[in-house]
């Protein structure tokens, strides 16, 4: 076991697929699992409490200043979970059409919610169909405090994680299929323009978040796959055929634990590439007070890495 793997602590949760993580002011960690449950963990993993059951598939999690929990539920849309576990539907459709794949979000200081809809064609159970076919129907959406929802960016290659810059000059959204993180400028001379925070990533970005250090943390759920990249350039008929063959024969994500951190100018600050036999496919990340918390689409656990013990970049 490497020094890096020894510095990673894994905390089991009572459900598969603890996909994202968010850290509350008191240091407790929240995550959602495939059975629709939201869990709260003490930082040392000594206690786990059920917060709510959404009846869907919770993915991205964010906290409002008053403690209410924002949940991107892949099946139900954008939800609000109150302190008592009550659930309110905030957004279930856009322009009269049901959302298919609500994925991740970021909350601005004024309460505006920026959130992603990964695909207009396929839901969470068929995410590989959208990824391999490269439908580019992902969207970045905006919900104003009065409830108005608008499309901020369209045509994204599997829109995924969302984060705001430290001063909210721009909002960033990960394009998993494009291996990029896109910036949409909100203020200043560049307001309304689109560019890239980072591109040509060595893997496929999933959730992203702004840490307490002000950096934008990016998960790389799986390394770049030459077969997948070739498939995306193949005729659509072949791409669709690949997703219809038995899953065991389809391209599979490789086992990896990797997260990166960028400053607002797109400079790489941290690149944490960890080898651990009991954890893989990191899809959620949250830096808080020098600790990097991670979630996984497949693992029944969350993990935490202390940056002070990391000898890498």
CSV table of C-alpha atoms in Angstrom, one decimal:
chain,number,residue,atom,x,y,z
A,1,UNK,CA,0.0,0.0,0.0
A,2,UNK,CA,1.4,3.4,-1.0
A,3,UNK,CA,1.8,6.4,1.3
A,4,UNK,CA,-1.1,8.0,-0.6
A,5,UNK,CA,-3.4,5.1,-0.1
A,6,UNK,CA,-2.6,5.1,3.7
A,7,UNK,CA,-3.6,8.7,3.9
A,8,UNK,CA,-7.0,8.0,2.4
A,9,UNK,CA,-9.7,7.1,5.0
A,10,UNK,CA,-12.8,5.3,3.8
A,11,UNK,CA,-16.1,5.6,5.8
A,12,UNK,CA,-18.8,3.1,4.8
A,13,UNK,CA,-22.4,4.3,4.4
A,14,UNK,CA,-25.6,2.1,4.4
A,15,UNK,CA,-26.2,2.3,0.7
A,16,UNK,CA,-24.5,1.9,-2.7
A,17,UNK,CA,-23.3,4.8,-4.7
A,18,UNK,CA,-22.5,7.7,-2.4
A,19,UNK,CA,-22.2,9.9,-5.5
A,20,UNK,CA,-21.5,13.3,-4.0
A,21,UNK,CA,-20.4,14.9,-0.8
A,22,UNK,CA,-21.0,18.3,0.9
A,23,UNK,CA,-19.7,19.5,4.3
A,24,UNK,CA,-21.8,21.4,6.7
A,25,UNK,CA,-20.6,24.2,8.9
A,26,UNK,CA,-20.3,21.9,11.9
A,27,UNK,CA,-18.1,19.6,9.9
A,28,UNK,CA,-20.6,16.8,9.3
A,29,UNK,CA,-20.7,15.3,5.8
A,30,UNK,CA,-23.8,14.6,3.7
A,31,UNK,CA,-24.1,12.2,0.8
A,32,UNK,CA,-26.9,10.5,-1.2
A,33,UNK,CA,-27.1,6.9,-2.3
A,34,UNK,CA,-28.7,4.9,-5.1
A,35,UNK,CA,-31.7,3.9,-3.0
A,36,UNK,CA,-32.8,7.5,-2.7
A,37,UNK,CA,-31.4,8.1,0.8
A,38,UNK,CA,-29.6,11.2,2.1
A,39,UNK,CA,-27.1,10.4,5.0
A,40,UNK,CA,-25.3,12.6,7.5
A,41,UNK,CA,-21.9,11.4,8.8
A,42,UNK,CA,-19.8,12.6,11.6
A,43,UNK,CA,-16.3,13.5,10.3
A,44,UNK,CA,-14.8,10.5,12.0
A,45,UNK,CA,-17.5,8.2,10.6
A,46,UNK,CA,-18.5,7.1,14.1
A,47,UNK,CA,-22.2,7.9,13.5
A,48,UNK,CA,-24.4,7.9,10.4
A,49,UNK,CA,-28.0,9.3,10.4
A,50,UNK,CA,-30.7,9.2,7.8
A,51,UNK,CA,-31.7,12.7,6.8
A,52,UNK,CA,-34.4,12.0,4.1
A,53,UNK,CA,-35.5,9.7,1.3
A,54,UNK,CA,-36.2,11.4,-2.0
A,55,UNK,CA,-37.8,8.4,-3.7
A,56,UNK,CA,-35.4,9.0,-6.6
A,57,UNK,CA,-31.7,9.0,-7.2
A,58,UNK,CA,-29.9,11.9,-5.4
A,59,UNK,CA,-26.7,13.1,-7.1
A,60,UNK,CA,-25.3,16.6,-6.5
A,61,UNK,CA,-25.7,18.2,-3.0
A,62,UNK,CA,-25.4,21.8,-1.9
A,63,UNK,CA,-26.2,23.6,1.3
A,64,UNK,CA,-28.0,27.0,1.6
A,65,UNK,CA,-26.8,29.4,4.3
A,66,UNK,CA,-29.9,28.5,6.4
A,67,UNK,CA,-29.0,24.8,6.4
A,68,UNK,CA,-31.6,23.7,3.9
A,69,UNK,CA,-30.2,21.0,1.5
A,70,UNK,CA,-30.4,21.4,-2.2
A,71,UNK,CA,-30.5,18.0,-4.0
A,72,UNK,CA,-30.1,17.3,-7.7
A,73,UNK,CA,-32.2,14.2,-8.0
A,74,UNK,CA,-31.6,12.5,-11.4
A,75,UNK,CA,-35.1,11.2,-11.5
A,76,UNK,CA,-37.1,13.9,-9.7
A,77,UNK,CA,-35.3,17.1,-10.6
A,78,UNK,CA,-34.1,19.9,-8.3
A,79,UNK,CA,-35.3,19.3,-4.7
A,80,UNK,CA,-35.1,21.2,-1.4
A,81,UNK,CA,-34.8,19.1,1.8
A,82,UNK,CA,-35.7,21.0,5.0
A,83,UNK,CA,-34.2,20.4,8.5
A,84,UNK,CA,-37.0,17.9,9.3
A,85,UNK,CA,-36.5,15.9,6.2
A,86,UNK,CA,-39.4,17.4,4.3
A,87,UNK,CA,-39.0,17.6,0.5
A,88,UNK,CA,-40.1,20.4,-1.8
A,89,UNK,CA,-39.8,20.2,-5.6
A,90,UNK,CA,-38.1,23.3,-7.0
A,91,UNK,CA,-37.7,22.4,-10.6
A,92,UNK,CA,-39.1,19.3,-12.3
A,93,UNK,CA,-39.4,20.6,-15.9
A,94,UNK,CA,-37.9,23.2,-18.2
A,95,UNK,CA,-39.8,25.0,-20.9
A,96,UNK,CA,-42.7,22.6,-20.3
A,97,UNK,CA,-40.6,19.4,-20.7
A,98,UNK,CA,-39.6,17.1,-17.8
A,99,UNK,CA,-36.0,17.2,-16.8
A,100,UNK,CA,-34.3,13.8,-17.7
A,101,UNK,CA,-31.1,14.0,-15.8
A,102,UNK,CA,-30.6,16.7,-13.1
A,103,UNK,CA,-27.0,16.2,-11.9
A,104,UNK,CA,-25.1,18.9,-10.0
A,105,UNK,CA,-25.5,22.5,-8.8
A,106,UNK,CA,-23.9,25.6,-7.2
A,107,UNK,CA,-25.6,28.2,-5.1
A,108,UNK,CA,-24.8,31.9,-5.5
A,109,UNK,CA,-24.7,34.4,-2.6
A,110,UNK,CA,-28.0,35.8,-3.6
A,111,UNK,CA,-29.7,32.4,-3.7
A,112,UNK,CA,-29.5,31.9,-7.4
A,113,UNK,CA,-29.1,28.2,-8.3
A,114,UNK,CA,-27.0,27.1,-11.2
A,115,UNK,CA,-27.5,23.5,-12.1
A,116,UNK,CA,-26.9,20.9,-14.8
A,117,UNK,CA,-29.2,18.7,-16.9
A,118,UNK,CA,-26.8,16.1,-18.3
A,119,UNK,CA,-29.0,14.9,-21.2
A,120,UNK,CA,-32.3,15.7,-22.9
A,121,UNK,CA,-32.5,12.1,-24.3
A,122,UNK,CA,-31.3,9.7,-21.6
A,123,UNK,CA,-31.8,9.4,-17.9
A,124,UNK,CA,-29.4,8.2,-15.2
A,125,UNK,CA,-29.9,4.5,-15.9
A,126,UNK,CA,-28.8,5.0,-19.5
A,127,UNK,CA,-25.9,7.5,-18.9
A,128,UNK,CA,-23.6,5.4,-21.0
A,129,UNK,CA,-25.9,5.8,-24.0
A,130,UNK,CA,-25.5,9.6,-23.9
A,131,UNK,CA,-21.8,9.4,-23.1
A,132,UNK,CA,-20.9,7.1,-26.0
A,133,UNK,CA,-23.4,8.5,-28.5
A,134,UNK,CA,-22.1,12.0,-27.6
A,135,UNK,CA,-25.6,13.6,-28.0
A,136,UNK,CA,-24.4,17.0,-26.8
A,137,UNK,CA,-27.8,17.7,-25.4
A,138,UNK,CA,-26.6,18.7,-21.9
A,139,UNK,CA,-27.6,22.1,-20.4
A,140,UNK,CA,-26.5,24.5,-17.7
A,141,UNK,CA,-29.6,26.0,-16.1
A,142,UNK,CA,-30.3,28.9,-13.9
A,143,UNK,CA,-33.0,29.2,-11.2
A,144,UNK,CA,-33.6,32.7,-9.9
A,145,UNK,CA,-34.9,33.3,-6.4
A,146,UNK,CA,-38.3,34.0,-7.8
A,147,UNK,CA,-38.4,30.5,-9.3
A,148,UNK,CA,-37.8,31.6,-12.9
A,149,UNK,CA,-35.7,29.0,-14.8
A,150,UNK,CA,-33.7,29.8,-17.9
A,151,UNK,CA,-31.2,27.9,-20.1
A,152,UNK,CA,-27.8,29.5,-19.7
A,153,UNK,CA,-25.8,27.1,-21.9
A,154,UNK,CA,-27.0,24.3,-24.3
A,155,UNK,CA,-25.3,21.8,-26.5
A,156,UNK,CA,-23.0,20.5,-23.8
A,157,UNK,CA,-21.3,17.1,-24.0
A,158,UNK,CA,-22.8,15.5,-20.9
A,159,UNK,CA,-23.1,18.5,-18.6
A,160,UNK,CA,-22.1,17.5,-15.1
A,161,UNK,CA,-20.4,19.3,-12.1
A,162,UNK,CA,-21.1,23.0,-11.5
A,163,UNK,CA,-19.2,25.6,-9.4
A,164,UNK,CA,-18.9,29.3,-9.1
A,165,UNK,CA,-15.7,31.3,-8.9
A,166,UNK,CA,-14.7,32.8,-5.6
A,167,UNK,CA,-16.1,36.2,-6.5
A,168,UNK,CA,-18.9,34.8,-8.7
A,169,UNK,CA,-17.4,36.4,-11.8
A,170,UNK,CA,-18.1,33.1,-13.7
A,171,UNK,CA,-19.9,29.8,-13.3
A,172,UNK,CA,-18.1,26.7,-14.4
A,173,UNK,CA,-19.7,23.4,-15.7
A,174,UNK,CA,-17.9,20.2,-16.5
A,175,UNK,CA,-18.4,18.6,-19.8
A,176,UNK,CA,-17.8,14.9,-19.1
A,177,UNK,CA,-17.8,13.9,-22.7
A,178,UNK,CA,-15.6,16.7,-23.8
A,179,UNK,CA,-13.0,16.3,-21.0
A,180,UNK,CA,-13.3,20.1,-20.4
A,181,UNK,CA,-14.6,22.5,-17.8
A,182,UNK,CA,-16.5,25.4,-19.4
A,183,UNK,CA,-16.7,28.9,-18.0
A,184,UNK,CA,-19.6,31.2,-18.5
A,185,UNK,CA,-18.7,34.8,-17.5
A,186,UNK,CA,-21.3,36.6,-15.4
A,187,UNK,CA,-19.7,40.0,-14.7
A,188,UNK,CA,-17.3,42.5,-16.2
A,189,UNK,CA,-16.2,43.0,-19.8
A,190,UNK,CA,-16.5,39.2,-20.5
A,191,UNK,CA,-20.1,38.9,-19.2
A,192,UNK,CA,-22.1,36.5,-21.4
A,193,UNK,CA,-19.0,35.0,-23.0
A,194,UNK,CA,-18.0,31.3,-22.9
A,195,UNK,CA,-14.5,29.9,-22.6
A,196,UNK,CA,-12.7,27.0,-20.9
A,197,UNK,CA,-11.3,26.9,-17.4
A,198,UNK,CA,-9.4,23.8,-18.4
A,199,UNK,CA,-9.4,21.3,-21.3
A,200,UNK,CA,-7.8,18.2,-22.6
A,201,UNK,CA,-8.1,16.6,-19.2
A,202,UNK,CA,-6.5,13.2,-18.7
A,203,UNK,CA,-9.8,11.8,-17.7
A,204,UNK,CA,-13.6,12.4,-17.7
A,205,UNK,CA,-14.7,15.1,-15.2
A,206,UNK,CA,-17.7,14.5,-13.1
A,207,UNK,CA,-18.7,16.7,-10.1
A,208,UNK,CA,-16.8,19.9,-9.4
A,209,UNK,CA,-17.0,22.2,-6.4
A,210,UNK,CA,-15.4,25.3,-5.0
A,211,UNK,CA,-13.5,24.5,-1.8
A,212,UNK,CA,-13.0,26.5,1.4
A,213,UNK,CA,-9.5,27.2,-0.2
A,214,UNK,CA,-11.2,29.1,-3.0
A,215,UNK,CA,-10.0,26.6,-5.6
A,216,UNK,CA,-12.3,24.7,-8.0
A,217,UNK,CA,-11.9,21.0,-7.4
A,218,UNK,CA,-12.6,18.6,-10.3
A,219,UNK,CA,-13.1,14.9,-10.1
A,220,UNK,CA,-11.8,12.6,-12.9
A,221,UNK,CA,-14.0,9.6,-12.6
A,222,UNK,CA,-12.0,7.5,-15.1
A,223,UNK,CA,-8.9,8.0,-17.2
A,224,UNK,CA,-9.2,8.9,-20.9
A,225,UNK,CA,-10.2,5.8,-22.8
A,226,UNK,CA,-8.8,5.5,-26.4
A,227,UNK,CA,-11.6,3.1,-27.3
A,228,UNK,CA,-14.3,5.5,-26.1
A,229,UNK,CA,-12.7,8.4,-27.9
A,230,UNK,CA,-12.6,6.4,-31.1
A,231,UNK,CA,-16.2,5.4,-30.7
A,232,UNK,CA,-17.3,9.1,-30.5
A,233,UNK,CA,-15.9,9.7,-33.9
A,234,UNK,CA,-17.7,6.6,-35.4
A,235,UNK,CA,-21.0,6.8,-37.2
A,236,UNK,CA,-24.0,7.2,-34.9
A,237,UNK,CA,-25.4,3.8,-35.9
A,238,UNK,CA,-22.2,2.1,-34.5
A,239,UNK,CA,-22.3,4.2,-31.4
A,240,UNK,CA,-25.9,3.2,-30.7
A,241,UNK,CA,-25.1,-0.5,-31.5
A,242,UNK,CA,-22.3,-0.4,-28.8
A,243,UNK,CA,-24.7,0.6,-26.1
A,244,UNK,CA,-27.1,-2.2,-27.0
A,245,UNK,CA,-24.5,-5.0,-26.5
A,246,UNK,CA,-24.3,-6.8,-23.0
A,247,UNK,CA,-22.8,-4.4,-20.4
A,248,UNK,CA,-20.0,-6.8,-19.6
A,249,UNK,CA,-18.7,-6.2,-23.2
A,250,UNK,CA,-19.0,-2.5,-23.2
A,251,UNK,CA,-16.1,-0.1,-22.4
A,252,UNK,CA,-15.9,0.1,-18.6
A,253,UNK,CA,-14.6,2.9,-16.3
A,254,UNK,CA,-11.1,2.1,-15.0
A,255,UNK,CA,-10.4,1.9,-11.3
A,256,UNK,CA,-8.9,5.2,-10.2
A,257,UNK,CA,-9.1,7.8,-7.5
A,258,UNK,CA,-8.1,11.2,-9.0
A,259,UNK,CA,-9.1,14.8,-8.2
A,260,UNK,CA,-7.6,18.1,-9.4
A,261,UNK,CA,-7.8,21.7,-8.1
A,262,UNK,CA,-7.6,24.8,-10.3
A,263,UNK,CA,-7.5,28.5,-9.4
A,264,UNK,CA,-9.9,30.9,-11.1
A,265,UNK,CA,-7.4,31.5,-13.9
A,266,UNK,CA,-7.3,27.8,-14.8
A,267,UNK,CA,-3.9,27.1,-13.3
A,268,UNK,CA,-3.5,23.6,-11.9
A,269,UNK,CA,-2.7,23.7,-8.2
A,270,UNK,CA,-3.3,20.1,-7.0
A,271,UNK,CA,-3.3,16.8,-8.8
A,272,UNK,CA,-4.1,14.0,-6.4
A,273,UNK,CA,-3.8,10.6,-8.0
A,274,UNK,CA,-4.4,7.9,-5.3
A,275,UNK,CA,-4.1,4.1,-5.4
A,276,UNK,CA,-6.3,2.4,-2.9
A,277,UNK,CA,-7.6,-1.2,-3.3
A,278,UNK,CA,-10.9,-0.6,-1.5
A,279,UNK,CA,-12.2,2.5,-3.3
A,280,UNK,CA,-12.6,3.8,-6.9
A,281,UNK,CA,-14.4,6.0,-9.4
A,282,UNK,CA,-14.5,9.3,-7.5
A,283,UNK,CA,-17.5,11.4,-8.8
A,284,UNK,CA,-17.9,13.9,-5.9
A,285,UNK,CA,-15.3,16.1,-4.2
A,286,UNK,CA,-15.4,18.8,-1.6
A,287,UNK,CA,-12.3,20.5,0.0
A,288,UNK,CA,-13.0,21.7,3.5
A,289,UNK,CA,-10.4,23.0,6.0
A,290,UNK,CA,-7.6,21.1,4.3
A,291,UNK,CA,-9.4,17.8,4.0
A,292,UNK,CA,-10.6,16.5,0.6
A,293,UNK,CA,-13.9,14.6,0.9
A,294,UNK,CA,-14.9,12.3,-2.0
A,295,UNK,CA,-17.9,10.4,-3.1
A,296,UNK,CA,-18.3,7.6,-5.7
A,297,UNK,CA,-21.0,6.6,-8.1
A,298,UNK,CA,-20.3,2.9,-7.2
A,299,UNK,CA,-18.9,2.6,-3.7
A,300,UNK,CA,-21.1,2.2,-0.5
A,301,UNK,CA,-18.8,4.7,1.2
A,302,UNK,CA,-17.2,8.2,1.2
A,303,UNK,CA,-13.5,8.8,1.5
A,304,UNK,CA,-11.4,11.6,2.9
A,305,UNK,CA,-7.8,12.7,2.2
A,306,UNK,CA,-5.8,15.0,4.4
A,307,UNK,CA,-3.9,17.4,2.2
A,308,UNK,CA,-1.2,17.9,4.8
A,309,UNK,CA,-0.3,14.2,4.4
A,310,UNK,CA,-0.2,14.3,0.7
A,311,UNK,CA,3.3,14.5,-0.8
A,312,UNK,CA,2.2,14.8,-4.4
A,313,UNK,CA,1.3,18.0,-6.4
